[in-house]
XYZ file of C-alpha atoms in Angstrom:
724
model
C 90.453 116.440 124.629
C 88.258 118.101 127.159
C 86.577 120.481 124.778
C 86.000 119.620 121.155
C 85.424 123.255 120.341
C 89.163 123.781 120.821
C 90.093 121.186 118.238
C 89.857 121.994 114.554
C 90.833 119.766 111.646
C 91.363 121.338 108.248
C 91.638 118.990 105.268
C 93.540 120.887 102.622
C 96.315 120.587 100.129
C 99.870 121.180 101.304
C 100.682 124.870 101.374
C 103.954 125.416 103.192
C 106.530 128.210 102.986
C 109.500 127.647 100.698
C 112.397 125.755 102.173
C 115.414 127.838 103.179
C 118.198 127.501 105.676
C 118.874 130.289 108.184
C 121.966 132.328 107.584
C 124.848 131.148 109.683
C 126.411 133.650 112.005
C 129.157 133.518 114.572
C 129.502 135.500 117.757
C 132.864 135.973 119.370
C 134.169 137.152 122.696
C 137.585 138.417 123.491
C 139.978 136.173 125.358
C 139.412 138.277 128.468
C 136.501 135.820 128.932
C 133.086 136.468 130.356
C 134.311 135.923 133.911
C 136.559 138.957 133.568
C 133.492 140.804 132.399
C 131.655 139.791 135.538
C 134.141 141.687 137.590
C 133.610 144.846 135.578
C 129.852 144.752 134.996
C 127.143 144.080 137.575
C 125.086 142.008 135.084
C 126.223 139.730 132.277
C 123.788 137.747 130.094
C 124.270 134.654 128.000
C 121.611 134.631 125.275
C 120.200 131.160 124.657
C 116.795 130.989 123.024
C 114.925 128.260 121.175
C 111.711 128.778 119.247
C 109.614 125.642 118.747
C 108.564 125.856 115.158
C 109.542 123.994 112.038
C 108.257 123.914 108.499
C 108.882 121.724 105.520
C 108.383 122.382 101.837
C 106.268 119.663 100.189
C 108.841 118.695 97.598
C 111.563 118.405 100.234
C 109.167 116.466 102.461
C 108.510 113.878 99.776
C 112.160 113.581 98.762
C 113.237 113.030 102.329
C 110.328 110.661 102.982
C 111.251 108.499 100.011
C 114.803 108.378 101.371
C 113.418 107.419 104.802
C 114.768 110.602 106.424
C 113.180 113.285 108.543
C 114.051 116.892 107.947
C 112.753 119.792 109.989
C 113.673 123.410 109.533
C 113.135 126.474 111.655
C 113.293 129.734 109.724
C 112.205 132.104 112.485
C 114.606 134.399 114.324
C 113.735 134.685 117.969
C 114.022 137.828 120.044
C 115.911 138.470 123.233
C 114.319 140.461 126.064
C 116.542 143.324 125.045
C 114.857 143.465 121.644
C 117.906 142.379 119.674
C 117.500 139.648 117.117
C 118.629 136.287 118.423
C 121.094 134.938 115.876
C 120.748 131.382 117.181
C 117.983 130.208 114.853
C 117.678 126.448 115.196
C 117.817 123.816 112.531
C 116.154 120.557 113.577
C 117.405 117.589 111.582
C 116.354 114.793 113.937
C 113.794 114.528 116.690
C 113.353 115.582 119.454
C 112.495 119.108 118.453
C 114.781 120.763 120.972
C 117.779 118.506 120.562
C 119.943 120.854 118.493
C 120.921 124.404 119.329
C 123.638 126.994 118.969
C 125.118 128.898 121.878
C 127.517 131.812 121.784
C 128.903 134.036 124.502
C 128.343 137.760 124.127
C 129.105 140.682 126.400
C 126.252 143.154 126.787
C 128.578 145.721 128.271
C 131.644 146.062 126.006
C 134.941 146.323 127.772
C 137.059 149.451 127.537
C 139.889 149.207 125.132
C 142.318 149.336 128.004
C 140.699 146.378 129.670
C 140.727 144.470 126.416
C 144.409 145.194 126.022
C 145.185 143.985 129.526
C 143.268 140.809 129.013
C 145.209 139.896 125.943
C 142.873 140.907 123.128
C 145.861 141.610 120.953
C 146.352 137.889 120.563
C 143.363 137.706 118.220
C 141.965 134.591 119.931
C 138.319 133.814 119.284
C 136.380 131.351 121.449
C 133.063 129.939 120.230
C 130.737 127.315 121.757
C 128.220 125.595 119.488
C 125.698 122.783 119.735
C 125.886 120.335 116.856
C 123.005 118.350 115.341
C 123.182 115.699 118.043
C 123.030 118.214 120.849
C 126.721 117.793 121.795
C 128.677 120.866 122.739
C 132.003 121.547 121.105
C 134.572 124.261 121.632
C 136.635 125.691 118.800
C 139.480 128.152 119.141
C 141.059 130.286 116.480
C 144.382 131.499 117.818
C 146.551 133.796 115.744
C 149.405 133.685 118.256
C 151.131 130.913 120.171
C 149.315 131.673 123.433
C 146.151 129.579 124.209
C 143.630 130.956 126.645
C 142.503 128.418 129.235
C 138.886 128.290 130.416
C 138.501 130.070 133.729
C 136.252 129.091 136.589
C 134.245 131.500 138.698
C 132.891 130.741 142.131
C 129.080 130.980 142.225
C 127.553 131.789 145.591
C 123.873 131.334 144.686
C 121.805 129.760 141.865
C 118.231 130.885 141.184
C 115.533 130.285 138.564
C 113.307 133.244 137.705
C 111.083 134.469 134.923
C 112.487 136.166 131.842
C 111.797 139.520 133.499
C 113.756 138.540 136.604
C 110.619 138.053 138.731
C 109.612 135.055 140.767
C 107.987 132.275 138.740
C 104.260 131.925 139.366
C 104.467 128.174 138.853
C 106.640 126.716 141.597
C 106.414 123.278 140.010
C 108.118 124.646 136.897
C 110.786 126.293 139.051
C 111.392 122.924 140.681
C 111.651 121.253 137.272
C 114.330 123.722 136.211
C 116.298 123.436 139.462
C 116.156 119.651 139.378
C 117.534 119.707 135.838
C 120.692 121.535 136.907
C 123.771 119.421 137.351
C 126.836 121.668 137.556
C 125.234 124.922 138.642
C 125.104 124.660 142.406
C 125.709 127.185 145.159
C 129.345 127.535 146.186
C 130.588 125.838 143.018
C 133.127 127.065 140.474
C 131.736 127.032 136.923
C 133.004 127.393 133.398
C 131.154 128.636 130.339
C 130.773 125.066 129.115
C 129.147 123.912 132.340
C 126.706 126.832 132.278
C 125.797 126.016 128.700
C 125.237 122.361 129.502
C 122.857 123.308 132.307
C 120.994 125.606 129.919
C 120.596 122.588 127.641
C 119.288 120.562 130.555
C 116.663 123.151 131.446
C 115.527 123.393 127.845
C 115.644 119.602 127.737
C 112.886 119.318 130.329
C 110.528 120.442 127.582
C 108.654 123.007 129.682
C 110.529 126.164 128.600
C 110.774 128.017 125.319
C 113.827 130.083 126.332
C 116.515 130.150 128.985
C 119.040 132.926 129.602
C 121.767 132.625 132.256
C 122.477 135.958 134.005
C 125.435 136.552 136.341
C 124.881 139.223 138.993
C 127.714 140.536 141.198
C 126.385 140.866 144.762
C 127.898 141.566 148.156
C 127.952 137.853 148.879
C 129.523 136.909 145.569
C 128.383 135.986 142.077
C 124.704 135.037 141.802
C 123.769 132.944 138.764
C 120.164 133.421 137.680
C 118.559 131.294 134.974
C 115.823 133.463 133.489
C 113.314 131.135 131.822
C 110.179 131.619 129.798
C 107.755 128.723 130.280
C 105.744 127.385 127.393
C 102.115 128.425 127.142
C 99.305 126.382 128.572
C 97.672 124.113 126.020
C 94.261 125.569 125.078
C 93.479 124.156 121.660
C 94.640 122.323 118.573
C 94.537 123.012 114.847
C 95.509 120.161 112.494
C 95.809 120.997 108.811
C 96.336 118.715 105.832
C 95.262 115.503 107.601
C 92.901 113.905 105.107
C 93.210 110.272 106.209
C 94.422 110.682 109.797
C 91.451 110.007 112.121
C 90.537 113.005 114.244
C 89.936 110.743 117.241
C 93.506 109.470 117.047
C 94.860 113.017 117.372
C 92.376 113.888 120.103
C 93.400 110.814 122.083
C 97.079 111.667 121.584
C 96.566 115.108 123.182
C 94.129 113.806 125.785
C 94.965 114.942 129.294
C 97.102 117.874 128.177
C 94.384 120.523 128.099
C 95.077 123.355 130.532
C 98.609 122.160 131.268
C 101.922 123.707 130.256
C 103.015 122.449 126.868
C 105.874 119.996 127.222
C 108.011 119.713 124.116
C 109.105 116.201 125.058
C 105.477 115.133 125.215
C 104.788 117.003 121.971
C 107.672 115.124 120.402
C 106.100 111.824 121.506
C 102.759 112.830 120.020
C 104.415 113.722 116.712
C 106.240 110.389 116.740
C 102.964 108.545 117.380
C 101.285 110.355 114.476
C 104.210 109.571 112.189
C 104.092 105.988 113.481
C 100.391 105.781 112.563
C 101.285 106.586 108.965
C 104.264 104.239 108.992
C 102.297 101.256 110.341
C 99.837 101.625 107.481
C 102.525 102.202 104.900
C 101.137 105.661 104.123
C 103.277 108.483 102.745
C 102.491 111.028 105.425
C 104.066 112.760 108.413
C 103.909 115.852 110.597
C 105.839 118.456 108.626
C 105.245 121.522 110.778
C 104.502 122.422 114.402
C 103.810 125.880 115.765
C 102.690 127.056 119.191
C 100.504 130.084 118.551
C 99.478 132.790 120.958
C 96.733 131.721 123.304
C 98.195 128.225 123.725
C 96.980 126.907 120.365
C 99.137 124.151 118.893
C 99.094 124.067 115.114
C 100.064 120.813 113.432
C 100.777 120.799 109.720
C 100.457 117.304 108.276
C 101.823 116.519 104.820
C 100.249 113.583 102.976
C 101.621 112.568 99.587
C 98.662 112.003 97.298
C 98.941 109.992 94.102
C 99.290 112.404 91.201
C 99.525 109.948 88.322
C 99.898 106.216 87.625
C 101.808 105.146 84.529
C 102.296 101.672 83.034
C 105.703 100.905 81.501
C 106.374 97.626 79.702
C 109.937 96.280 79.799
C 111.648 93.366 78.082
C 113.833 90.804 79.834
C 116.821 93.162 79.671
C 114.936 96.044 81.260
C 114.544 98.056 78.066
C 111.167 99.677 77.222
C 108.989 97.693 74.837
C 105.424 97.520 73.526
C 103.067 95.499 75.721
C 100.350 93.131 74.615
C 98.067 93.820 77.586
C 95.910 96.917 77.465
C 97.001 99.477 80.100
C 93.384 100.066 81.173
C 93.067 96.333 81.890
C 95.999 96.606 84.301
C 94.982 99.934 85.840
C 91.526 98.724 86.819
C 93.141 95.926 88.827
C 94.742 98.512 91.125
C 93.091 99.641 94.342
C 95.482 102.615 94.410
C 93.777 105.528 92.658
C 94.666 109.117 91.795
C 94.012 111.516 94.656
C 94.513 108.873 97.353
C 97.305 109.099 99.903
C 99.843 106.599 98.657
C 100.160 103.452 100.748
C 103.125 101.132 100.306
C 101.092 98.229 101.730
C 98.301 98.886 99.267
C 100.872 99.175 96.485
C 102.316 95.776 97.419
C 98.851 94.217 97.219
C 98.350 95.817 93.818
C 101.598 94.287 92.569
C 100.463 90.860 93.784
C 97.072 91.358 92.111
C 98.662 92.177 88.757
C 100.957 89.144 89.057
C 97.899 86.985 89.782
C 96.537 87.861 86.330
C 98.832 85.090 85.119
C 100.327 86.917 82.126
C 103.238 88.737 83.822
C 106.711 87.505 84.701
C 107.645 90.466 86.878
C 105.843 93.512 88.293
C 107.191 96.405 90.373
C 105.832 99.770 91.470
C 108.142 102.768 91.879
C 107.038 106.018 93.597
C 108.687 109.304 92.635
C 108.058 112.942 93.648
C 105.745 114.785 91.255
C 107.827 117.942 90.943
C 107.198 120.505 93.682
C 103.539 119.586 94.196
C 104.099 117.443 97.275
C 102.406 114.573 95.431
C 103.798 111.295 94.152
C 103.880 109.753 90.683
C 103.699 105.962 90.448
C 105.313 103.962 87.665
C 104.401 100.284 87.341
C 107.121 98.365 85.504
C 105.796 95.202 83.852
C 107.611 92.341 82.172
C 105.100 90.217 80.255
C 105.427 86.558 79.441
C 106.579 85.795 75.933
C 103.274 84.301 74.880
C 99.805 84.395 76.387
C 98.909 81.029 74.849
C 100.309 77.579 74.426
C 99.863 73.836 74.740
C 100.330 71.933 77.990
C 100.183 68.290 79.010
C 100.095 66.441 82.281
C 98.759 63.536 84.247
C 97.048 62.618 87.484
C 95.090 60.075 89.451
C 91.323 59.661 89.518
C 90.093 59.141 93.069
C 86.913 57.466 91.891
C 88.609 54.287 90.665
C 89.359 51.763 93.369
C 90.607 48.665 91.570
C 92.465 47.487 88.496
C 96.129 47.888 87.555
C 96.863 51.551 86.822
C 93.155 52.097 86.237
C 93.242 55.406 88.113
C 95.957 57.028 86.001
C 94.841 59.736 83.566
C 96.638 61.928 81.045
C 95.671 65.409 79.934
C 96.385 67.885 77.181
C 95.218 71.501 76.928
C 95.308 74.327 74.413
C 94.971 77.670 76.114
C 95.253 81.425 75.803
C 95.465 83.527 78.975
C 95.272 87.019 77.497
C 92.696 87.207 74.741
C 92.507 90.632 73.060
C 94.884 92.005 75.725
C 92.013 91.987 78.246
C 93.214 89.079 80.421
C 90.330 86.941 79.161
C 91.106 83.221 79.123
C 90.134 80.411 76.770
C 90.925 76.787 77.572
C 90.251 73.594 75.608
C 91.250 70.488 77.562
C 91.018 66.738 77.257
C 91.600 64.258 80.081
C 91.684 60.575 79.267
C 92.167 57.426 81.314
C 91.272 53.779 80.972
C 87.792 54.610 82.236
C 87.639 58.409 82.725
C 87.297 60.949 79.952
C 86.560 64.661 80.160
C 86.427 67.116 77.264
C 85.931 70.718 78.349
C 85.757 74.150 76.748
C 85.989 76.988 79.216
C 85.965 80.769 78.636
C 86.612 83.157 81.546
C 86.486 86.924 81.773
C 88.012 87.758 85.192
C 86.508 91.254 85.162
C 83.632 92.214 82.913
C 84.371 95.452 81.097
C 82.364 98.413 82.408
C 81.616 96.766 85.753
C 82.968 98.452 88.882
C 82.350 95.500 91.273
C 85.042 93.155 89.877
C 82.371 90.809 88.514
C 83.735 87.800 86.633
C 82.017 85.622 84.061
C 82.671 82.016 83.089
C 81.074 79.994 80.285
C 81.574 76.223 80.268
C 80.696 73.286 77.988
C 81.704 69.789 79.104
C 81.282 66.171 78.098
C 82.479 63.700 80.722
C 82.427 60.046 81.657
C 83.362 59.171 85.254
C 83.259 55.989 87.345
C 80.001 55.281 89.172
C 81.767 53.314 91.883
C 81.546 56.174 94.390
C 77.892 55.294 94.970
C 77.230 51.997 93.222
C 80.497 50.146 93.733
C 81.909 47.729 91.211
C 79.435 45.557 89.357
C 79.833 41.749 89.753
C 82.073 40.037 87.247
C 84.056 43.311 87.051
C 81.497 44.947 84.755
C 82.261 48.625 85.359
C 79.568 51.274 85.626
C 80.188 54.828 84.381
C 78.113 57.999 84.539
C 78.077 60.207 81.458
C 77.261 63.905 81.728
C 76.792 66.623 79.135
C 76.945 70.005 80.872
C 76.682 73.623 79.761
C 76.418 76.661 81.966
C 77.345 80.207 82.846
C 78.498 81.606 86.184
C 79.069 85.086 87.603
C 81.208 85.794 90.642
C 82.354 88.799 92.607
C 83.816 89.773 95.992
C 81.065 91.337 98.092
C 82.968 91.855 101.365
C 86.619 91.637 102.415
C 87.588 87.935 102.367
C 84.120 86.984 101.103
C 83.301 85.946 97.530
C 80.053 84.877 95.970
C 79.111 82.987 92.804
C 75.756 82.466 91.075
C 75.149 80.437 87.956
C 72.780 78.476 85.794
C 73.792 75.017 84.554
C 71.987 72.511 82.326
C 72.967 68.870 82.728
C 71.986 65.629 81.022
C 73.240 62.547 82.897
C 72.863 58.812 82.457
C 74.572 55.488 83.292
C 76.493 53.261 80.886
C 78.069 49.840 81.000
C 81.680 49.156 80.101
C 80.786 49.022 76.391
C 79.133 52.429 76.511
C 75.563 51.127 76.263
C 72.992 53.050 78.330
C 71.492 51.170 81.298
C 68.751 52.124 83.750
C 69.298 49.518 86.541
C 72.328 48.070 88.303
C 73.085 44.424 89.057
C 70.931 44.514 92.222
C 67.954 45.918 90.359
C 68.349 49.415 91.770
C 67.451 52.386 89.534
C 70.266 54.402 87.988
C 68.129 57.383 86.979
C 65.364 59.293 88.726
C 63.080 59.513 85.685
C 63.289 55.820 84.763
C 64.664 56.752 81.350
C 68.198 56.305 80.066
C 69.060 59.847 81.128
C 67.881 62.629 83.449
C 67.666 66.288 82.479
C 68.062 69.029 85.060
C 68.467 72.803 85.106
C 70.389 73.819 88.230
C 70.558 77.272 89.778
C 73.836 77.467 91.713
C 74.780 79.742 94.603
C 78.114 79.593 96.441
C 79.702 81.697 99.176
C 83.384 81.402 100.119
C 85.190 82.926 103.094
C 88.970 82.712 103.305
C 91.046 84.498 105.923
C 94.178 84.242 103.765
C 95.706 82.185 100.985
C 97.380 79.902 103.512
C 95.658 76.493 103.407
C 95.956 76.218 107.180
C 93.924 79.386 107.717
C 90.199 79.627 108.310
C 87.992 78.706 105.351
C 84.236 78.337 104.963
C 82.423 77.252 101.785
C 78.645 76.984 101.510
C 76.967 76.070 98.224
C 73.446 75.234 97.132
C 72.034 73.701 93.954
C 68.353 74.093 93.151
C 66.759 72.050 90.363
C 64.343 74.153 88.325
C 61.553 72.120 86.624
C 61.391 74.289 83.507
C 59.991 71.184 81.792
C 57.728 68.602 83.485
C 60.352 65.920 82.892
C 63.215 67.929 84.405
C 64.227 67.080 87.957
C 63.429 69.308 90.908
C 65.578 68.894 94.021
C 67.640 70.971 96.440
C 71.170 70.195 97.625
C 73.086 72.103 100.300
C 76.720 71.405 101.120
C 79.154 73.104 103.521
C 82.869 72.759 104.240
C 84.879 74.419 107.005
C 88.560 74.370 107.920
C 90.550 75.874 110.784
C 94.285 75.638 111.337
C 96.579 76.909 114.063
C 100.182 76.457 115.101
C 101.551 75.257 118.427
C 105.285 75.678 118.154
C 106.439 74.054 114.903
C 103.406 71.744 114.769
C 100.317 72.673 112.749
C 96.891 71.515 113.922
C 94.218 71.301 111.231
C 90.535 70.594 111.849
C 88.132 70.037 108.923
C 84.385 69.528 108.792
C 81.960 68.940 105.932
C 78.281 68.105 105.747
C 75.295 68.260 103.423
C 71.654 67.368 102.806
C 69.377 66.779 99.804
C 65.611 66.952 99.381
C 63.425 66.242 96.354
C 63.751 63.880 93.408
C 67.342 63.182 92.384
C 69.261 60.338 90.665
C 71.186 57.943 92.957
C 74.599 58.934 91.563
C 74.029 62.454 92.962
C 73.962 61.140 96.566
C 76.803 62.057 98.944
C 79.581 59.393 98.921
C 81.538 58.782 102.143
C 85.030 57.271 102.382
C 88.323 57.704 100.534
C 91.365 59.954 100.234
C 89.446 63.207 100.753
C 86.862 61.755 103.145
C 87.487 58.900 105.600
C 90.933 57.477 104.971
C 91.433 53.748 105.457
C 88.396 53.044 103.224
C 88.036 52.813 99.470
C 86.253 55.664 97.720
C 82.593 55.641 98.802
C 83.018 52.436 100.840
C 81.609 53.837 104.104
C 78.247 54.682 102.568
C 76.207 57.038 100.399
C 73.310 59.042 101.730
C 70.868 61.846 101.312
C 72.700 63.475 104.253
C 76.248 63.151 105.505
C 78.834 64.511 107.919
C 82.628 64.049 107.901
C 85.120 65.333 110.450
C 88.908 65.189 110.367
C 91.785 66.165 112.629
C 95.432 66.311 111.591
C 98.764 67.276 113.137
C 101.661 67.978 110.782
C 105.247 68.755 111.706
C 108.425 69.519 109.750
C 110.894 66.687 109.193
C 113.555 68.108 106.895
C 113.577 70.577 104.039
C 110.371 70.326 102.015
C 109.276 67.118 103.765
C 106.880 67.043 106.695
C 105.120 64.286 108.602
C 101.511 63.971 109.707
C 99.218 61.942 111.925
C 95.463 62.062 111.378
C 92.063 60.646 112.245
C 88.789 60.812 110.257
C 85.147 59.976 110.954
C 82.154 59.959 108.599
C 78.487 59.055 108.721
C 75.426 59.201 106.486
C 73.292 60.125 109.513
C 71.075 57.122 108.815
C 69.960 58.453 105.427
C 71.418 55.708 103.216
C 68.140 53.851 102.832
C 66.360 57.017 101.608
C 68.474 57.204 98.443
C 66.474 55.783 95.472
C 67.258 52.059 95.229
C 69.259 52.091 98.506
C 72.606 51.426 96.761
C 74.500 51.507 100.065
C 72.250 48.944 101.743
C 72.367 46.606 98.736
C 76.167 46.590 99.003
C 76.226 46.168 102.801
C 77.917 49.501 103.488
C 78.042 50.340 107.173
C 76.884 53.949 106.829
C 79.502 55.191 109.316
C 83.151 54.535 110.065
C 86.471 55.978 111.106
C 90.088 55.773 110.077
C 93.476 56.835 111.412
C 97.049 56.762 110.210
C 100.258 58.553 109.352
C 101.587 60.241 106.251
C 104.278 62.380 104.710
C 103.974 65.610 102.720
C 106.388 66.844 100.071
C 106.037 70.420 98.812
C 105.970 70.710 95.014
C 104.912 73.258 92.365
C 101.627 71.325 92.030
C 100.972 71.571 95.753
C 101.838 69.094 98.499
C 102.266 65.479 97.414
C 100.513 63.359 100.033
C 101.389 59.736 100.740
C 99.369 58.247 103.605
C 98.718 54.889 105.193
C 95.541 54.513 107.229
C 93.644 51.813 109.140
C 89.861 51.726 109.267
C 87.650 50.474 112.093
C 87.772 46.968 110.556
C 91.568 46.946 111.100
C 92.158 46.959 107.354
C 95.026 49.109 106.102
C 95.217 51.071 102.875
C 97.587 53.457 101.105
C 96.291 56.793 99.864
C 98.030 59.124 97.454
C 96.870 62.626 96.689
C 98.028 65.875 95.116
C 97.123 69.182 96.727
C 95.310 69.923 99.949
C 92.314 67.994 101.215
C 88.963 69.388 100.091
């Protein structure tokens, strides 16, 4: 817009006139036809007038919107130049605004009764021409006798376009637009009523004129046909009411370049469509419900936006009948981003449904919008089918990646007792036990996904764990097959919350006591090579770790961009407690080229301070450098691993993959206390490459891979889920 002072936005509730249809009326002419009238009267007019204004009642707007229909209504009667009311009020049911009109033939100079008798008025024939909703012109005849009056043609000697007062148009460009729109009306052509009407439609169809009246004038040279037009006003300003979420700049840009020019209804129609499209693209219940061109060239847009009036939760059983729910309604409502007073968004509503499903205690969730009476607002009903029980017992199995030898030594079984909806607040309690030939983990975990009274979606997790895991990742197998395990007793609390779109953060405090044991469970402080197994020299190390983690995910798709950065800081609350700092980062980026998916992964980390050797970074294995055993490349104070993979569909749920990995300890292996990597002749760097297949399953992709390392040794790898 050239001048912002001519643009005014008014954010207000919807206040529109009641919906009503214009009274229908018919206008007839006697079968003598208007051409006979031309011969008797020096001037005959054909009223055809369209007023560009439509309004919509809020309740009708919402009903039609929910049915995906547009409904526009014009309730104004226009005036002819003669002062008589124009009976051809227009009802707009589809865009464009001018596409539907009524047209009737009237005689401004009634014929004498004698003339009517001669022309056959006694037959009772009535001829009417109307424009239907699609803009097509139809002719209907009501004949009370057997004689049908044929349409007559009249020879036109001259065709002109003038103002509504019969004067020359000031704007010659508008006169040219009208003349260029004419198809049948040409000099020295014989015309019928239908052809004149169609040309009137064409002139109106240019979008530059608010009325058009064909006038036949009998001159010495013959019949002159004059189209008397009234151009639209010049655009001088804009008023937009009811647009609470529509950006003012969007509307200004839509009308940009039109200031000072004649309003074109076609262009106005495009602007309205673009505004409605803006709402539709964002799934918002909103549209332009009224347009009026005021005096002075001011365009007034009335925008109707359906705000959320109320949100109700309704629990249903498997048969769809209402029932009593176990989950508290307020627990569900606070999960929703849709709030009362907001303009309802279908996209936002879909996300809310997915969020409620992600609570893990629902079998089915749907959201249904309905009009809230005649308020122009919308009521939302969320139908919820809960799972039969929020708790239960589960069992399963898996493979431990830390065990590299022994028949079935890596297999583990698990059992868990859980409840996913404590007190109807979606709080979760889980007691689990995992047991293998070497591994064992007992864990109690309590999670509150959203702390009550917090408005930042802060979660809280409390964990107590007692575990025993293989120490082969760093120390390898002891000679004579004497296995080394690391026992940990851990207790901690963590808080997490989203702090930006796609970003989540977690902070926590964890106490850990860790020590090494032989295969009989006896504590040991040195390995076979004499290297220390603890940092303190005692049978166990105590540490209090402050944890910070930041996660960025573009979407839930594992091939999308992901970035994870975490840091652990040892706090020496006691002189004997360890103090060290560990930083670790992982990044992943995927993209498609045709059906093939390219995936690039990177991870790296560094440690400073006093730490036990089993806390060093291990390199090699299924989730590191494939082609090597777990931790066989090296273990260091620092590390870096890169991986590239191309996967492609094979058939159904099966896909193939080729990959290559590289990892290095960046020369830091010797700085780990006791140099466990050097004592076991680990190279400190290496690469692997191979092929694999993926099978989609409810647990995630099942990965079977065969890889060669840089020593030309091959190895199978099996994994469940995506690579870390």
